[in-house]
Short mmCIF file of C-alpha atoms and ligand atoms in Angstrom, two decimals:
data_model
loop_
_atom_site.label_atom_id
_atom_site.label_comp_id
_atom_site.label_asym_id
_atom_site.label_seq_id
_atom_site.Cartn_x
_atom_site.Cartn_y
_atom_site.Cartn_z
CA UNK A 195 -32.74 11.15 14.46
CA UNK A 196 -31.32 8.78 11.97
CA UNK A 197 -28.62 5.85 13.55
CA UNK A 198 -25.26 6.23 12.24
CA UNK A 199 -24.16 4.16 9.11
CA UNK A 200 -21.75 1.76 10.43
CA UNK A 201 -18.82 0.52 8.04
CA UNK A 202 -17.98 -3.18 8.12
CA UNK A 203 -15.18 -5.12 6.81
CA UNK A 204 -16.24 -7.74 4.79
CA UNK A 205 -13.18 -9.58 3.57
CA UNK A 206 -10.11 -9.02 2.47
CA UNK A 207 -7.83 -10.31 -0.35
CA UNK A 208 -3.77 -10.31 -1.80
CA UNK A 209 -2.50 -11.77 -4.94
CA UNK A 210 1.13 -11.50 -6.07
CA UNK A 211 2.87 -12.36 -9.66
CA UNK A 212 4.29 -15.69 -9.77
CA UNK A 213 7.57 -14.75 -11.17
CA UNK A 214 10.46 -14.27 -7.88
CA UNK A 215 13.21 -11.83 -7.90
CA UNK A 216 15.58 -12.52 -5.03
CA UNK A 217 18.69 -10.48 -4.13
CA UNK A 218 20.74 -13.29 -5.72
CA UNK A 219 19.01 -11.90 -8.84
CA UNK A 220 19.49 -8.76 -8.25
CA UNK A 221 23.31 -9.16 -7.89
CA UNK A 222 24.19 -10.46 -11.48
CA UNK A 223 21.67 -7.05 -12.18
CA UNK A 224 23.65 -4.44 -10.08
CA UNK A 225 26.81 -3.95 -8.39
CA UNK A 226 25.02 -5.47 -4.95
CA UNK A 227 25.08 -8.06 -2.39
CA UNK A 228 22.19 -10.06 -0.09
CA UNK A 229 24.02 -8.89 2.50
CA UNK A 230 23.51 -5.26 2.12
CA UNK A 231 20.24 -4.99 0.60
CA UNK A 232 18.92 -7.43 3.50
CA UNK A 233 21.23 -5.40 6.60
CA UNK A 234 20.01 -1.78 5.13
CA UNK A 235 16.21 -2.80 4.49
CA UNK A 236 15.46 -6.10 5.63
CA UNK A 237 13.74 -7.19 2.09
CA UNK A 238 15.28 -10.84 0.97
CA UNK A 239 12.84 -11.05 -2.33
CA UNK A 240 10.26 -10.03 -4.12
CA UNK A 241 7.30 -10.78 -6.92
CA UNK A 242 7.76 -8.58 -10.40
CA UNK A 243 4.81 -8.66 -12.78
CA UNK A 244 5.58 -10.24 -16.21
CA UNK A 245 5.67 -8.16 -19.34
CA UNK A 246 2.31 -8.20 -20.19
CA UNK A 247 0.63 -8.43 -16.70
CA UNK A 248 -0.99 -4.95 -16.07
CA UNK A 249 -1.35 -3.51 -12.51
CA UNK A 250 -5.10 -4.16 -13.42
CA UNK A 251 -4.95 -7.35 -13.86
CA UNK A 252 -3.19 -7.97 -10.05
CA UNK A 253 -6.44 -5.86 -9.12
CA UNK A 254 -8.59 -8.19 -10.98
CA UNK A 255 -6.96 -11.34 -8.77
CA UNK A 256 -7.25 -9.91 -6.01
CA UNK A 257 -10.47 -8.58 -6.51
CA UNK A 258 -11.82 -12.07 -6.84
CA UNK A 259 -9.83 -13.10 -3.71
CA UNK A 260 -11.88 -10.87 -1.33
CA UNK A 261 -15.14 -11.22 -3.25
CA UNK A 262 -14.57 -14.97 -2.46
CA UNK A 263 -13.57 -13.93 1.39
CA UNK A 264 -16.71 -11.52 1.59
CA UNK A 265 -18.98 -14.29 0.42
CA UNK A 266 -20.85 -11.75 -1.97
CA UNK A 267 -21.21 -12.00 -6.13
CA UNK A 268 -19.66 -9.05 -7.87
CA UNK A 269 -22.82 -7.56 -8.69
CA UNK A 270 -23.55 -6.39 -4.90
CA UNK A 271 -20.38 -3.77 -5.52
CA UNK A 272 -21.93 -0.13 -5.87
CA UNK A 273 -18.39 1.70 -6.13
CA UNK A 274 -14.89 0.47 -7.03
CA UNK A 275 -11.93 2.72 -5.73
CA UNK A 276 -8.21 1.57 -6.99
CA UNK A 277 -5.17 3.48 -4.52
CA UNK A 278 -2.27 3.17 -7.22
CA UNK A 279 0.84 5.51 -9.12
CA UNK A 280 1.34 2.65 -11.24
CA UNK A 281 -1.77 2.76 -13.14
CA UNK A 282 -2.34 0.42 -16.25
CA UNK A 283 -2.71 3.72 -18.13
CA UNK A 284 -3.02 7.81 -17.35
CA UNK A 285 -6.42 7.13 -18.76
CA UNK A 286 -9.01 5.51 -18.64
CA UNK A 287 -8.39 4.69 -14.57
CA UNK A 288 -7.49 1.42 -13.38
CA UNK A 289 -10.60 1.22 -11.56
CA UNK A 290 -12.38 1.23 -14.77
CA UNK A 291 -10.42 -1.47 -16.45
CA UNK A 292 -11.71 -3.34 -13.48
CA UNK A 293 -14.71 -3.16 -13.94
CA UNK A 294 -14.56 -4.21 -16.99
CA UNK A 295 -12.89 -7.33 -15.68
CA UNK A 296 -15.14 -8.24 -13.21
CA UNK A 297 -18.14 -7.67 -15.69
CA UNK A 298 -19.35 -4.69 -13.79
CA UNK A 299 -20.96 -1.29 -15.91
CA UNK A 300 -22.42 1.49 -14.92
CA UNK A 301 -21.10 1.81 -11.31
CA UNK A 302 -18.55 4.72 -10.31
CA UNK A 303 -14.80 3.72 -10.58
CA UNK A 304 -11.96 5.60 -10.08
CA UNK A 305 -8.54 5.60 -9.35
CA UNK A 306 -6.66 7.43 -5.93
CA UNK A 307 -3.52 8.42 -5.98
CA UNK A 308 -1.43 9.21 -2.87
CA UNK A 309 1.54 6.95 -2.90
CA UNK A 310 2.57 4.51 -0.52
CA UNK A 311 -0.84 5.72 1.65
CA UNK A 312 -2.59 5.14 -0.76
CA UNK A 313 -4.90 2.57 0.85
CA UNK A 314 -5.15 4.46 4.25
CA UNK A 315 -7.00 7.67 1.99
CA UNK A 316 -8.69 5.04 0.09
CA UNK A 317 -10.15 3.51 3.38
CA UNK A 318 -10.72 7.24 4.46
CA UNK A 319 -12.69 7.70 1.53
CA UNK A 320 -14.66 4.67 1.30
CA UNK A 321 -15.57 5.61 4.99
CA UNK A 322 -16.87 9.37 4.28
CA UNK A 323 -18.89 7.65 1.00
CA UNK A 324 -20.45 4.81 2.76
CA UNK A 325 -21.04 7.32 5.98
CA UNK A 326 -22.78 9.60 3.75
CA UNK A 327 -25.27 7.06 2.28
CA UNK A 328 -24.08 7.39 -1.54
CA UNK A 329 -22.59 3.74 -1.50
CA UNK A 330 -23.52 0.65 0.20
CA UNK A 331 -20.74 -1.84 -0.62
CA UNK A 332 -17.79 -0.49 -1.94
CA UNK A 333 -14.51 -2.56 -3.33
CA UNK A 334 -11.33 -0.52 -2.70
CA UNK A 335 -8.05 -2.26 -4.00
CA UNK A 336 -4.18 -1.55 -3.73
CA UNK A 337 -2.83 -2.65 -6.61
CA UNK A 338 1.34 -1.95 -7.96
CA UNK A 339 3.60 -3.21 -10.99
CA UNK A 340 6.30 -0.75 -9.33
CA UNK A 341 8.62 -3.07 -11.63
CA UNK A 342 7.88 -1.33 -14.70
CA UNK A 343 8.48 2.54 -13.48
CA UNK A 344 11.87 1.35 -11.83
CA UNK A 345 15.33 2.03 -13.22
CA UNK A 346 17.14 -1.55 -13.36
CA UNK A 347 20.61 -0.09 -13.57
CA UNK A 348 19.96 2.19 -10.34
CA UNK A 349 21.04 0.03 -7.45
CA UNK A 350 19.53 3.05 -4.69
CA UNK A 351 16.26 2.17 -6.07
CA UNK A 352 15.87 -1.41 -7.97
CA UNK A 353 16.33 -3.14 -4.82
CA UNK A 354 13.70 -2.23 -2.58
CA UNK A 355 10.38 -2.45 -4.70
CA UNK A 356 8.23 -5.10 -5.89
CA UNK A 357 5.03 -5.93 -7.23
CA UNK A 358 1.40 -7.22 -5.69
CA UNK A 359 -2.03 -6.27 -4.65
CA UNK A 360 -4.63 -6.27 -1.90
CA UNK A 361 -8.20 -5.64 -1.61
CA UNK A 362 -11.02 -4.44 0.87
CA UNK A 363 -14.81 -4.81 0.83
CA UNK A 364 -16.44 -2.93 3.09
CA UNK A 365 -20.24 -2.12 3.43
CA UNK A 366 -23.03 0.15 5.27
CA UNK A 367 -24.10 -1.71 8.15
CA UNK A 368 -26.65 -1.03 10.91
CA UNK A 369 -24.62 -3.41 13.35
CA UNK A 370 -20.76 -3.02 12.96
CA UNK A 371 -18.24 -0.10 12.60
CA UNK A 372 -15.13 -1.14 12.14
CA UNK A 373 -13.04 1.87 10.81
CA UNK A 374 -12.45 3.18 14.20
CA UNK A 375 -10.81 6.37 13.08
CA UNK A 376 -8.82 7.50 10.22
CA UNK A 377 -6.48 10.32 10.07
CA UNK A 378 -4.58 11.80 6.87
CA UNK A 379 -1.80 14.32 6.15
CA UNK A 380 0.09 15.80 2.76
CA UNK A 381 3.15 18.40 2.40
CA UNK A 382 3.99 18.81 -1.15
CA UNK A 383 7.00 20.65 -0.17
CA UNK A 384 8.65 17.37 -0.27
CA UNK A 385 7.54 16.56 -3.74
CA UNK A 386 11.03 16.55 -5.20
CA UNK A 387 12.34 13.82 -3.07
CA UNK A 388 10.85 11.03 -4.63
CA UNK A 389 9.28 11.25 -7.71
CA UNK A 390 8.46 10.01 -11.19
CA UNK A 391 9.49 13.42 -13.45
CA UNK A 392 8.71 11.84 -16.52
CA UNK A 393 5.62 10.97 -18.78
CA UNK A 394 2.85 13.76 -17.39
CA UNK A 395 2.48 17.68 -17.93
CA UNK A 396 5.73 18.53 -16.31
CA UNK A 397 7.78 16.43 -18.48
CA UNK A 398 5.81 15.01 -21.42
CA UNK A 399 7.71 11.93 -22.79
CA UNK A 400 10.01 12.49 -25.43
CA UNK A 401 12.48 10.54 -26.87
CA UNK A 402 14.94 12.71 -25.18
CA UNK A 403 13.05 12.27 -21.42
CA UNK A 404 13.04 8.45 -22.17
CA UNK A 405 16.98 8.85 -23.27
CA UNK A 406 17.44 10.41 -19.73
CA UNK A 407 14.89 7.51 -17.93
CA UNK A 408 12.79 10.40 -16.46
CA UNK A 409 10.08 8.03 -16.68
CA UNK A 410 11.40 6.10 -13.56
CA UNK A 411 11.37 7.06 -9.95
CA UNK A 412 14.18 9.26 -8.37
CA UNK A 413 14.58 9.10 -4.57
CA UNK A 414 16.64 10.58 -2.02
CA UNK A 415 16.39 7.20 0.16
CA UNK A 416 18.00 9.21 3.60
CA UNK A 417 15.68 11.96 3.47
CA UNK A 418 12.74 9.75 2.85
CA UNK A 419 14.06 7.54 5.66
CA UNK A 420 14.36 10.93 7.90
CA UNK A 421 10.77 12.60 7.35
CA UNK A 422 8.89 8.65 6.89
CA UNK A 423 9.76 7.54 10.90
CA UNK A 424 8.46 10.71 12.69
CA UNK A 425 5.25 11.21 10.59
CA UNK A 426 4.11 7.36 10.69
CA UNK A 427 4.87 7.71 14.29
CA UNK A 428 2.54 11.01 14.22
CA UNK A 429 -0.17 9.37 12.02
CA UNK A 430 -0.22 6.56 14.33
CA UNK A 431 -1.09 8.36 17.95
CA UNK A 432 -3.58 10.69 16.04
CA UNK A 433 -5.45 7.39 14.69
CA UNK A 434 -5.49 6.28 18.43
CA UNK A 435 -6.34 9.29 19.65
CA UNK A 436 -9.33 9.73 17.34
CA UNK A 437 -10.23 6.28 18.11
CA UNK A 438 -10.35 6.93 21.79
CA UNK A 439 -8.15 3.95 22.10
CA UNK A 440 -5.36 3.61 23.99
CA UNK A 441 -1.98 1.84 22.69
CA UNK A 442 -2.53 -1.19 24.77
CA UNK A 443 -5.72 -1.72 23.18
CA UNK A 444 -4.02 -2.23 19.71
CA UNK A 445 -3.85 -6.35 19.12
CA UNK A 446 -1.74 -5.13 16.25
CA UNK A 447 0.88 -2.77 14.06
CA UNK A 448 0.97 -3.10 10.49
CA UNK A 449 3.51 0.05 9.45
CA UNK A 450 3.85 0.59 5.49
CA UNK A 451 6.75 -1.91 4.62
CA UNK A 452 9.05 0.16 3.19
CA UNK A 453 12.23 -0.67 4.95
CA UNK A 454 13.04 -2.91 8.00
CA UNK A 455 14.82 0.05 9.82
CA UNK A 456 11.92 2.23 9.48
CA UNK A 457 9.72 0.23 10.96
CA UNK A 458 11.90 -0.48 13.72
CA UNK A 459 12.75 3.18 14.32
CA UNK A 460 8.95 3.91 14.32
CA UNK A 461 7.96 1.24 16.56
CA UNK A 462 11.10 2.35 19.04
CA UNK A 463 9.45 5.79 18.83
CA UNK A 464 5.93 4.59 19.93
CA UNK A 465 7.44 2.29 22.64
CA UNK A 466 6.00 -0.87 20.60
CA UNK A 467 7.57 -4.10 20.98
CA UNK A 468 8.33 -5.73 17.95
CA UNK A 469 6.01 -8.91 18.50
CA UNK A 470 3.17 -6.56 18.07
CA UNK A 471 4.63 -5.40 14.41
CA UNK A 472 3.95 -7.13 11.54
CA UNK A 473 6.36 -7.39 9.45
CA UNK A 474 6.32 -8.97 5.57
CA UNK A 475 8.41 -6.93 3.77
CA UNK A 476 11.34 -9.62 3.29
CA UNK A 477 9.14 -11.27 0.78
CA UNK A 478 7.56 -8.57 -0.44
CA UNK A 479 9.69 -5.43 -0.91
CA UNK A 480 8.36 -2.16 -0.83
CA UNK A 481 4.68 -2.47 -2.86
CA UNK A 482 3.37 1.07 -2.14
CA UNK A 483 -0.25 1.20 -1.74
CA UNK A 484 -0.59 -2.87 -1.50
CA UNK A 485 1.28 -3.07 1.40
CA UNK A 486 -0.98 -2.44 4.66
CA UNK A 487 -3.70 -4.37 3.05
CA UNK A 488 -1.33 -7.34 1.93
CA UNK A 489 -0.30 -7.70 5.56
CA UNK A 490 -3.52 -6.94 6.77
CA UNK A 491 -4.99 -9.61 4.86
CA UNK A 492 -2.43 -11.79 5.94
CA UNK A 493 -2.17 -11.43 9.18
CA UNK A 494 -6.13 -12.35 9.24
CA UNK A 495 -5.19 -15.75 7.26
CA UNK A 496 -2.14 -16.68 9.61
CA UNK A 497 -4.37 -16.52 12.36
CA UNK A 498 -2.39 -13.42 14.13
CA UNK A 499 -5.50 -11.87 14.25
CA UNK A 500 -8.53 -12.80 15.12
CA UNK A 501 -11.79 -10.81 14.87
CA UNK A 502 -12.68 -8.41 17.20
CA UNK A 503 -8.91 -7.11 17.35
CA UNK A 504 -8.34 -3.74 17.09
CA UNK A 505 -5.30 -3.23 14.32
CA UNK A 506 -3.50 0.15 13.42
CA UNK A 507 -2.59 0.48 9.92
CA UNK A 508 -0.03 2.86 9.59
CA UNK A 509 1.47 4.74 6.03
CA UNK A 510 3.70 7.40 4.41
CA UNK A 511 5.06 7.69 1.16
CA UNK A 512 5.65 10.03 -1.82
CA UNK A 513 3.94 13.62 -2.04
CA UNK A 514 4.87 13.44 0.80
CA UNK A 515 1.73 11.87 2.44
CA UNK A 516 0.84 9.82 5.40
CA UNK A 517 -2.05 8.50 7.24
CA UNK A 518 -3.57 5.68 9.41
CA UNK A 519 -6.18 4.25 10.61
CA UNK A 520 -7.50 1.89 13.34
CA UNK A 521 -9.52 -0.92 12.19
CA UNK A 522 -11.70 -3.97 14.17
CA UNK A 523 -11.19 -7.18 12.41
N1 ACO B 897 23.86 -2.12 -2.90
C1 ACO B 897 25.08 -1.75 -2.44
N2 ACO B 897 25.37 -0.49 -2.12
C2 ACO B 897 24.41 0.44 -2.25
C3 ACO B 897 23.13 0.13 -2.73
C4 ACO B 897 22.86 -1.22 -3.07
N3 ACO B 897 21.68 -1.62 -3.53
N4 ACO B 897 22.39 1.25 -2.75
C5 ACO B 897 23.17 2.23 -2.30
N5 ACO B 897 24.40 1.76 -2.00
C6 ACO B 897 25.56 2.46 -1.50
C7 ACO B 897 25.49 3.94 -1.80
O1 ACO B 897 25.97 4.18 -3.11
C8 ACO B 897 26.40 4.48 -0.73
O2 ACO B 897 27.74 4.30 -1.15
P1 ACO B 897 28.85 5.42 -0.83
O3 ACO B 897 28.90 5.50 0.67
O4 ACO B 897 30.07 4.85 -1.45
O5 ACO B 897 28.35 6.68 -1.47
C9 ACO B 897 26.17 3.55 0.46
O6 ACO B 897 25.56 2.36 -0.08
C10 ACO B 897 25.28 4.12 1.51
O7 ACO B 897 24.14 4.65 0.85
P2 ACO B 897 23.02 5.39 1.66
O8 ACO B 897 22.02 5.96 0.71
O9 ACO B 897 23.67 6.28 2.65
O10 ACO B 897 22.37 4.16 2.44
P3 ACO B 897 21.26 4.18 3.53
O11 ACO B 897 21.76 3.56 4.75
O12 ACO B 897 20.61 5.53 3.64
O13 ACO B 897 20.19 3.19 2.91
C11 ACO B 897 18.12 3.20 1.71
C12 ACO B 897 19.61 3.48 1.66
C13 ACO B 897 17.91 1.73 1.96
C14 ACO B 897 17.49 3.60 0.39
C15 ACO B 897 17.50 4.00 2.85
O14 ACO B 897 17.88 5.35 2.80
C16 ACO B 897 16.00 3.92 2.85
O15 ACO B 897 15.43 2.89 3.01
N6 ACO B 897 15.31 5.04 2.70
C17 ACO B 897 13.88 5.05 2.63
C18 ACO B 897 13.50 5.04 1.22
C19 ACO B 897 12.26 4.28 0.95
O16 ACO B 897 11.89 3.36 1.62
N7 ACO B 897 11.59 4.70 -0.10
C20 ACO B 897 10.47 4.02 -0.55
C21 ACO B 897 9.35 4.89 -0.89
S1 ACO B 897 8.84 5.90 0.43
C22 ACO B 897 8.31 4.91 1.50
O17 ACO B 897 7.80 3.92 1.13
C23 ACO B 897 8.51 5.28 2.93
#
């Protein structure tokens, strides 16, 4: 019988625009204060994209960032996998703007779109295609300008997102499997509480759906809060469980950072203490499918973990969807 392909992590990477947007920005924007944006979410500031910086080009960045971390040229990639709802374009993909960038052709790229989980079904999927023997070495990237699909005169939304981008190699391997398990969920029942209405089939733009800003996101923040703490909480023990891991085996948390509360109140749930949560999200704001893998990769850089550490990476986010997985760094 043939041994099981392995999947190995080879490096990670996370670039953010240069250009800051701190509360005390945000209050001369809105009719808002540090004080409540940072007591109901816990997010102090956050990077936003310049006008002419394309979520593509974050995934470019960051792209070279883990190609440098892997140690491997660009030319050993054999599939390229963007998780993103803030795509450069509807078409062509992100992922194939990539490729262009890195001076890739002919290899499959294509873009995955599941929210703020996006990189937990993107690491699902790079799993089942390395697994399966199609790809050998495959670059999967979170990458989000949420800037430029958010309404700047709706102070429920504006303040919590932001913009950045991380990045995963991973590759078949005969000696290491790090993805220890991986477990996903949907319910599209949900699909109306938050949402971008605008710009596709549903709502094609017009100038009257641009008049009416359908072509931002619309979010009822308390019932997002309500269904995101008791399905991250569910993703989590079914990672562990299909890991065969136990809690106390986990070196380390990294929840979706959507809001400070959240993560607390999912944490509480689990009976995790919060030194075993990482936590980023006051610099960052809420960055959708960059966010795991941005505090992933930087909790590998800080030194809070070190390899061999088992680390569950926990999501949820529009659709509704959810997932995580349990990794070995
Ligand atoms: N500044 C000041 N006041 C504000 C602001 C703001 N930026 N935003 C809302 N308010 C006001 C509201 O208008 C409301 O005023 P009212 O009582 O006079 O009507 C009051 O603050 C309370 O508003 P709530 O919506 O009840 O505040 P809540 O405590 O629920 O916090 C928040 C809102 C932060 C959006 C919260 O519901 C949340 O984080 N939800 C999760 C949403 C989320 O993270 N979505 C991201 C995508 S999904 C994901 O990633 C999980």
């Amino acid at each position: 019988m043939n041994k099981k392909i392995g999947v190995k992590i080879l490096g990670t990477g996370s670039y953010f625009p240069k250009k800051l947007l701190t509360n005390a920005d945000l209050e001369k924007m809105v009719d808002t204060s540090d004080e409540w944006i940072n007591t109901r979410t816990g997010i102090k500031e956050r990077r936003i994209a310049e006008k002419n910086e394309t979520t593509s080009d974050l995934a470019y960045m960051v792209s070279l960032e883990a190609l440098k971390s892997s140690n491997i040229s660009p030319d050993k990639i054999d599939l390229i996998i963007v998780a993103t709802i803030t795509p450069d374009m509807f078409f062509p993909s992100t992922a194939c703007f990539l490729q262009k960038k890195l001076g890739l052709n002919s290899i499959p790229a294509f873009d995955l779109s599941a929210a703020c989980s996006g990189f937990i079904y993107g690491i699902a999927t790079v799993r089942a295609f390395i697994e399966s023997g199609l790809y050998r070495t495959v670059l999967l990237v979170g990458s989000e300008t949420l800037s430029k699909i958010t309404d700047w005169t709706d102070r429920n939304t504006c303040v919590l997102f932001g913009d950045g981008a991380g990045a995963m190699i991973l590759s078949a391997s005969e000696e290491d499997d790090n993805i220890l398990s991986t477990y996903l969920g949907a319910d599209g029942a949900y699909s109306d509480l938050l949402f971008l209405p605008g710009g596709g089939s549903a709502n094609p733009a017009t100038a009257e759906t641009v008049n009416q800003n359908l072509h931002t996101m619309k979010m009822q923040g308390k019932d997002v809060f309500k269904a995101a703490v008791p399905k991250m909480a569910l993703s989590a023990q079914k990672a562990l469980e299909l890991s065969g891991k136990k809690l106390k085996d986990i070196s380390l948390f990294i929840p979706h950072q959507a809001n400070m509360r959240i993560i607390e109140a999912v944490a509480k749930k689990l009976d995790i203490p919060m030194d075993k949560v990482f936590v980023n999200i006051h610099k960052t704001g809420n960055i959708s499918s960059a966010t795991t893998i941005t505090a992933l990769d930087e909790a590998i850089k800080t030194g809070r973990v070190k390899r061999g550490d088992l680390v569950a990476m926990v999501a949820f986010g529009g659709g509704f969807t959810w997932g995580a997985s349990v990794v070995r760094i």
